[in-house]
Amino acid sequence: MATLKVGKSLQDTDVLWRYLTLDKFIDLVDSKSLFFAPLAWYAQTDPFEGYVPQVAMEAMASIPKKFQAEQAVMLEKLAQMLPDEAAPQLRKLREDVERHVPTMKAIFKNVSSCLMVNCWYKSSHESEGMWGLYSKNGVAIKTSVGALKSSIISTDLNPAIHLGSIKYIDFSDASLTPPDCVSEDGQLFGMIKRIAYSHEQEVRMYITRDRRGNMLEIQDPAPMRVSVDIEKLLEAVVISPFAGESISQSVRAICKWAKVNSNLVSKSNLLDNCEYLLDAYS
């Protein structure tokens, strides 16, 4: 059954925004589901997605390296005790041991690229920067951690979903230690980003691909959908301040068609006239 595990970095009252183009908003209210994209799809906008600073990467890599070195020593001791007829089997074992580190490297990269995420902006207020980046002619849906949690529709097919705040790190900081590279919620893959992206104030939902059948299988990155109760999810639908009248009318028509409460829909007042402030001189 689907469960949403909320990290300690968040509270139910925290306000979340998701900035959407018009087509993505239509997809949300039509499919009644949240779209989780694999990290591999973000490579063009952030090639470091899913990676961690060098010091943390070296700490993780030291585990398979140590295992490989120990196995190599054991094989050499074994070789001294076995007859010459065992040479082919020993050669095969050595090849397997030599492949261990490259295999673990490939698995790390694949697990990271297959991690599926759904991203939100955490703030009590809308963001001009986020409008410009993601939704200049679209909408922003407003919700809260508590509302998001209650909107998830549980099914036996859905996996565990994690929700937490992204930790932003200066990857070039030479003083970093491995513990510095773990998020407040104790997460690593997909929850660490470079400091240059800190303006996103990102809260991320993520799902790890099921590998119970074969832990070493290299999988193709693929998206996933999680069903939600739209009525519980939406606390407001805000139309972009940059959107023209035709876009505004389209959004209201879409909301009417999707049976979204019209009282939740409004146009951002970010670019409203400020001349009223001069009334102080009247």
CSV table of C-alpha atoms in Angstrom, one decimal:
chain,number,residue,atom,x,y,z
A,1,MET,CA,0.0,0.0,0.0
A,2,ALA,CA,1.3,3.5,-0.8
A,3,THR,CA,2.7,5.4,2.1
A,4,LEU,CA,4.1,8.9,2.3
A,5,LYS,CA,7.0,9.1,4.7
A,6,VAL,CA,7.5,12.8,5.6
A,7,GLY,CA,11.0,13.7,6.8
A,8,LYS,CA,11.7,15.7,10.0
A,9,SER,CA,12.7,18.7,7.9
A,10,LEU,CA,9.0,19.4,7.2
A,11,GLN,CA,5.8,20.2,9.1
A,12,ASP,CA,2.2,19.7,8.1
A,13,THR,CA,1.7,23.4,8.0
A,14,ASP,CA,4.6,24.1,5.5
A,15,VAL,CA,3.3,25.8,2.4
A,16,LEU,CA,4.2,24.2,-1.0
A,17,TRP,CA,3.9,25.4,-4.5
A,18,ARG,CA,4.2,23.6,-7.8
A,19,TYR,CA,4.7,25.8,-10.9
A,20,LEU,CA,3.2,24.2,-14.0
A,21,THR,CA,2.9,25.0,-17.7
A,22,LEU,CA,-0.7,24.9,-18.9
A,23,ASP,CA,-0.3,21.4,-20.4
A,24,LYS,CA,1.1,20.0,-17.2
A,25,PHE,CA,-1.8,21.5,-15.2
A,26,ILE,CA,-4.3,19.9,-17.6
A,27,ASP,CA,-2.5,16.6,-17.1
A,28,LEU,CA,-2.7,16.9,-13.3
A,29,VAL,CA,-6.5,17.6,-13.1
A,30,ASP,CA,-7.3,15.2,-16.0
A,31,SER,CA,-5.3,12.2,-14.8
A,32,LYS,CA,-5.8,13.0,-11.1
A,33,SER,CA,-2.2,11.9,-10.5
A,34,LEU,CA,1.2,13.3,-9.7
A,35,PHE,CA,3.9,12.6,-12.3
A,36,PHE,CA,7.2,11.4,-11.0
A,37,ALA,CA,10.1,11.8,-13.5
A,38,PRO,CA,13.4,9.9,-13.3
A,39,LEU,CA,16.4,11.9,-12.4
A,40,ALA,CA,18.0,10.9,-15.8
A,41,TRP,CA,15.5,13.3,-17.4
A,42,TYR,CA,17.0,16.3,-15.5
A,43,ALA,CA,20.5,15.8,-16.9
A,44,GLN,CA,20.3,18.8,-19.3
A,45,THR,CA,19.3,21.3,-16.5
A,46,ASP,CA,21.5,19.8,-13.8
A,47,PRO,CA,24.0,17.1,-14.8
A,48,PHE,CA,24.9,16.6,-11.1
A,49,GLU,CA,21.3,15.4,-10.2
A,50,GLY,CA,21.6,12.3,-8.1
A,51,TYR,CA,25.3,12.8,-7.3
A,52,VAL,CA,27.0,13.8,-4.1
A,53,PRO,CA,30.3,15.7,-3.4
A,54,GLN,CA,33.6,14.0,-4.0
A,55,VAL,CA,34.3,13.2,-0.3
A,56,ALA,CA,30.9,11.4,0.0
A,57,MET,CA,31.5,9.5,-3.3
A,58,GLU,CA,34.9,8.4,-2.1
A,59,ALA,CA,33.5,7.2,1.2
A,60,MET,CA,30.9,5.1,-0.6
A,61,ALA,CA,33.3,3.8,-3.2
A,62,SER,CA,35.7,2.7,-0.4
A,63,ILE,CA,33.2,-0.1,0.6
A,64,PRO,CA,33.3,-2.1,-2.6
A,65,LYS,CA,37.0,-1.3,-3.0
A,66,LYS,CA,37.7,-2.8,0.4
A,67,PHE,CA,35.6,-5.9,-0.4
A,68,GLN,CA,37.4,-6.4,-3.7
A,69,ALA,CA,40.8,-6.2,-2.1
A,70,GLU,CA,39.9,-8.6,0.7
A,71,GLN,CA,38.4,-11.1,-1.8
A,72,ALA,CA,41.6,-10.9,-4.0
A,73,VAL,CA,43.8,-11.7,-0.9
A,74,MET,CA,41.5,-14.7,-0.1
A,75,LEU,CA,41.7,-16.0,-3.7
A,76,GLU,CA,45.5,-15.9,-3.6
A,77,LYS,CA,45.6,-17.9,-0.4
A,78,LEU,CA,43.1,-20.3,-1.9
A,79,ALA,CA,45.2,-20.7,-5.1
A,80,GLN,CA,48.1,-21.9,-3.0
A,81,MET,CA,46.0,-24.7,-1.6
A,82,LEU,CA,44.3,-26.0,-4.7
A,83,PRO,CA,45.6,-28.3,-7.4
A,84,ASP,CA,46.6,-27.1,-10.9
A,85,GLU,CA,43.3,-28.5,-12.2
A,86,ALA,CA,41.4,-25.8,-10.4
A,87,ALA,CA,43.1,-23.0,-12.5
A,88,PRO,CA,40.1,-22.4,-14.8
A,89,GLN,CA,37.7,-22.0,-11.8
A,90,LEU,CA,40.2,-19.7,-10.0
A,91,ARG,CA,40.5,-17.6,-13.2
A,92,LYS,CA,36.7,-17.2,-13.3
A,93,LEU,CA,36.6,-16.2,-9.6
A,94,ARG,CA,39.4,-13.6,-10.2
A,95,GLU,CA,37.4,-12.1,-13.1
A,96,ASP,CA,34.3,-11.9,-10.9
A,97,VAL,CA,36.2,-10.2,-8.2
A,98,GLU,CA,37.8,-7.7,-10.6
A,99,ARG,CA,34.4,-6.8,-11.9
A,100,HIS,CA,33.0,-6.0,-8.5
A,101,VAL,CA,34.0,-2.3,-8.3
A,102,PRO,CA,33.0,-1.5,-11.9
A,103,THR,CA,29.7,-3.3,-11.3
A,104,MET,CA,29.0,-1.3,-8.1
A,105,LYS,CA,29.9,1.9,-10.0
A,106,ALA,CA,27.3,1.1,-12.7
A,107,ILE,CA,24.7,0.2,-10.1
A,108,PHE,CA,25.2,3.4,-8.3
A,109,LYS,CA,24.7,5.4,-11.5
A,110,ASN,CA,21.7,3.4,-12.5
A,111,VAL,CA,20.0,3.6,-9.1
A,112,SER,CA,20.5,7.3,-9.1
A,113,SER,CA,19.3,7.9,-12.7
A,114,CYS,CA,16.2,5.7,-12.1
A,115,LEU,CA,15.1,7.5,-8.9
A,116,MET,CA,11.7,9.1,-9.6
A,117,VAL,CA,10.9,12.6,-8.3
A,118,ASN,CA,8.1,15.1,-8.0
A,119,CYS,CA,9.3,18.6,-7.1
A,120,TRP,CA,7.8,21.5,-5.1
A,121,TYR,CA,8.8,25.0,-4.0
A,122,LYS,CA,8.6,25.7,-0.2
A,123,SER,CA,7.5,29.2,0.7
A,124,SER,CA,4.6,31.0,2.3
A,125,HIS,CA,4.6,33.3,-0.7
A,126,GLU,CA,4.8,33.0,-4.5
A,127,SER,CA,8.1,33.6,-6.3
A,128,GLU,CA,8.7,35.9,-9.3
A,129,GLY,CA,11.8,33.8,-10.1
A,130,MET,CA,9.9,30.5,-10.1
A,131,TRP,CA,7.3,32.0,-12.4
A,132,GLY,CA,9.9,33.1,-14.8
A,133,LEU,CA,11.7,29.7,-14.7
A,134,TYR,CA,8.9,27.2,-14.9
A,135,SER,CA,5.5,28.8,-15.4
A,136,LYS,CA,5.5,32.2,-17.2
A,137,ASN,CA,2.2,31.4,-19.0
A,138,GLY,CA,0.9,28.8,-16.7
A,139,VAL,CA,-0.2,28.3,-13.1
A,140,ALA,CA,1.1,27.6,-9.6
A,141,ILE,CA,-0.8,25.2,-7.5
A,142,LYS,CA,-0.6,25.8,-3.7
A,143,THR,CA,-0.9,23.2,-1.1
A,144,SER,CA,0.6,22.2,2.3
A,145,VAL,CA,2.6,19.2,3.5
A,146,GLY,CA,-0.5,18.0,5.4
A,147,ALA,CA,-2.8,18.4,2.4
A,148,LEU,CA,-0.4,16.7,0.1
A,149,LYS,CA,-0.1,13.8,2.6
A,150,SER,CA,-3.9,13.4,2.8
A,151,SER,CA,-4.4,13.6,-1.0
A,152,ILE,CA,-2.3,10.5,-1.8
A,153,ILE,CA,-4.7,7.7,-2.8
A,154,SER,CA,-3.3,4.4,-1.5
A,155,THR,CA,-3.3,1.3,-3.7
A,156,ASP,CA,-1.5,-2.0,-3.3
A,157,LEU,CA,0.5,-1.2,-6.4
A,158,ASN,CA,2.1,2.0,-5.1
A,159,PRO,CA,5.5,1.9,-3.4
A,160,ALA,CA,6.7,3.9,-0.5
A,161,ILE,CA,7.0,7.6,-1.2
A,162,HIS,CA,9.5,9.8,0.6
A,163,LEU,CA,9.0,13.6,1.1
A,164,GLY,CA,11.8,15.9,2.4
A,165,SER,CA,13.7,19.1,1.9
A,166,ILE,CA,16.6,19.3,-0.5
A,167,LYS,CA,20.0,20.1,1.1
A,168,TYR,CA,22.1,22.5,-0.9
A,169,ILE,CA,25.9,22.1,-0.7
A,170,ASP,CA,29.0,23.8,-2.1
A,171,PHE,CA,30.5,20.8,-3.9
A,172,SER,CA,33.8,22.6,-4.2
A,173,ASP,CA,34.2,23.1,-0.4
A,174,ALA,CA,37.4,21.3,0.6
A,175,SER,CA,36.3,21.1,4.2
A,176,LEU,CA,33.3,18.9,3.6
A,177,THR,CA,33.0,15.6,5.4
A,178,PRO,CA,30.8,12.7,4.5
A,179,PRO,CA,28.2,13.5,7.2
A,180,ASP,CA,27.9,17.0,5.7
A,181,CYS,CA,26.6,15.4,2.5
A,182,VAL,CA,23.5,13.9,4.1
A,183,SER,CA,20.2,15.7,4.2
A,184,GLU,CA,18.4,16.7,7.4
A,185,ASP,CA,16.2,13.7,6.9
A,186,GLY,CA,19.2,11.3,6.6
A,187,GLN,CA,18.8,11.0,2.9
A,188,LEU,CA,21.5,11.0,0.2
A,189,PHE,CA,20.7,10.1,-3.4
A,190,GLY,CA,18.5,12.7,-5.1
A,191,MET,CA,18.2,14.9,-2.0
A,192,ILE,CA,21.5,16.7,-2.3
A,193,LYS,CA,22.0,19.6,-4.8
A,194,ARG,CA,24.6,22.2,-5.6
A,195,ILE,CA,24.3,25.6,-3.8
A,196,ALA,CA,23.7,27.3,-7.2
A,197,TYR,CA,20.2,25.8,-7.1
A,198,SER,CA,19.3,27.0,-3.6
A,199,HIS,CA,16.9,29.6,-5.0
A,200,GLU,CA,14.5,26.7,-5.8
A,201,GLN,CA,13.9,26.0,-2.0
A,202,GLU,CA,13.0,22.6,-3.2
A,203,VAL,CA,10.9,20.0,-1.4
A,204,ARG,CA,11.0,16.7,-3.2
A,205,MET,CA,8.9,13.6,-3.2
A,206,TYR,CA,10.8,10.6,-4.4
A,207,ILE,CA,10.3,6.9,-5.2
A,208,THR,CA,13.0,4.3,-5.5
A,209,ARG,CA,12.7,1.7,-8.2
A,210,ASP,CA,11.9,-1.8,-7.0
A,211,ARG,CA,14.9,-4.1,-7.4
A,212,ARG,CA,13.9,-7.0,-5.3
A,213,GLY,CA,14.0,-9.4,-8.3
A,214,ASN,CA,17.6,-8.6,-9.2
A,215,MET,CA,19.6,-6.0,-7.2
A,216,LEU,CA,22.3,-5.9,-9.9
A,217,GLU,CA,19.9,-5.4,-12.8
A,218,ILE,CA,20.6,-2.3,-15.0
A,219,GLN,CA,17.1,-0.7,-15.5
A,220,ASP,CA,15.9,1.8,-18.0
A,221,PRO,CA,14.8,5.1,-16.3
A,222,ALA,CA,11.0,5.4,-16.5
A,223,PRO,CA,8.4,7.7,-14.9
A,224,MET,CA,5.6,6.7,-12.6
A,225,ARG,CA,2.2,8.2,-11.6
A,226,VAL,CA,0.7,8.3,-8.1
A,227,SER,CA,-3.0,8.9,-7.8
A,228,VAL,CA,-4.2,11.9,-5.8
A,229,ASP,CA,-7.5,13.3,-4.6
A,230,ILE,CA,-7.4,16.7,-6.4
A,231,GLU,CA,-10.0,18.2,-4.1
A,232,LYS,CA,-7.8,17.5,-1.1
A,233,LEU,CA,-4.6,18.5,-2.9
A,234,LEU,CA,-5.5,21.9,-4.2
A,235,GLU,CA,-5.6,24.8,-1.7
A,236,ALA,CA,-5.3,27.4,-4.5
A,237,VAL,CA,-4.7,27.7,-8.2
A,238,VAL,CA,-2.8,30.9,-9.0
A,239,ILE,CA,-2.6,32.1,-12.6
A,240,SER,CA,0.8,33.6,-13.7
A,241,PRO,CA,1.2,37.3,-13.4
A,242,PHE,CA,2.7,37.3,-16.9
A,243,ALA,CA,-0.2,35.4,-18.5
A,244,GLY,CA,-2.6,37.3,-20.8
A,245,GLU,CA,-6.3,37.3,-20.6
A,246,SER,CA,-6.7,34.4,-23.0
A,247,ILE,CA,-4.5,32.2,-20.7
A,248,SER,CA,-6.5,33.3,-17.7
A,249,GLN,CA,-9.8,32.4,-19.3
A,250,SER,CA,-8.4,29.1,-20.4
A,251,VAL,CA,-7.3,28.2,-16.9
A,252,ARG,CA,-10.7,29.1,-15.5
A,253,ALA,CA,-12.4,27.0,-18.2
A,254,ILE,CA,-10.1,24.1,-17.4
A,255,CYS,CA,-10.9,24.3,-13.7
A,256,LYS,CA,-14.6,24.5,-14.4
A,257,TRP,CA,-14.3,21.4,-16.7
A,258,ALA,CA,-12.3,19.5,-14.0
A,259,LYS,CA,-14.8,20.6,-11.3
A,260,VAL,CA,-12.1,22.5,-9.4
A,261,ASN,CA,-13.8,24.9,-7.0
A,262,SER,CA,-13.8,28.3,-8.7
A,263,ASN,CA,-13.1,30.1,-5.4
A,264,LEU,CA,-9.7,28.5,-5.4
A,265,VAL,CA,-8.7,30.2,-8.7
A,266,SER,CA,-7.2,33.7,-8.8
A,267,LYS,CA,-4.7,35.7,-10.8
A,268,SER,CA,-1.4,36.6,-9.2
A,269,ASN,CA,-1.3,40.2,-8.0
A,270,LEU,CA,2.5,40.3,-8.3
A,271,LEU,CA,2.3,42.9,-11.2
A,272,ASP,CA,-0.7,44.8,-10.0
A,273,ASN,CA,-0.6,48.6,-10.1
A,274,CYS,CA,1.1,50.1,-7.1
A,275,GLU,CA,-0.1,53.7,-7.6
A,276,TYR,CA,-2.6,53.2,-4.7
A,277,LEU,CA,0.3,53.6,-2.3
A,278,LEU,CA,0.5,57.3,-3.3
A,279,ASP,CA,-2.9,57.8,-1.8
A,280,ALA,CA,-0.9,58.3,1.4
A,281,TYR,CA,-0.3,61.9,0.1
A,282,SER,CA,-4.0,62.6,-0.4
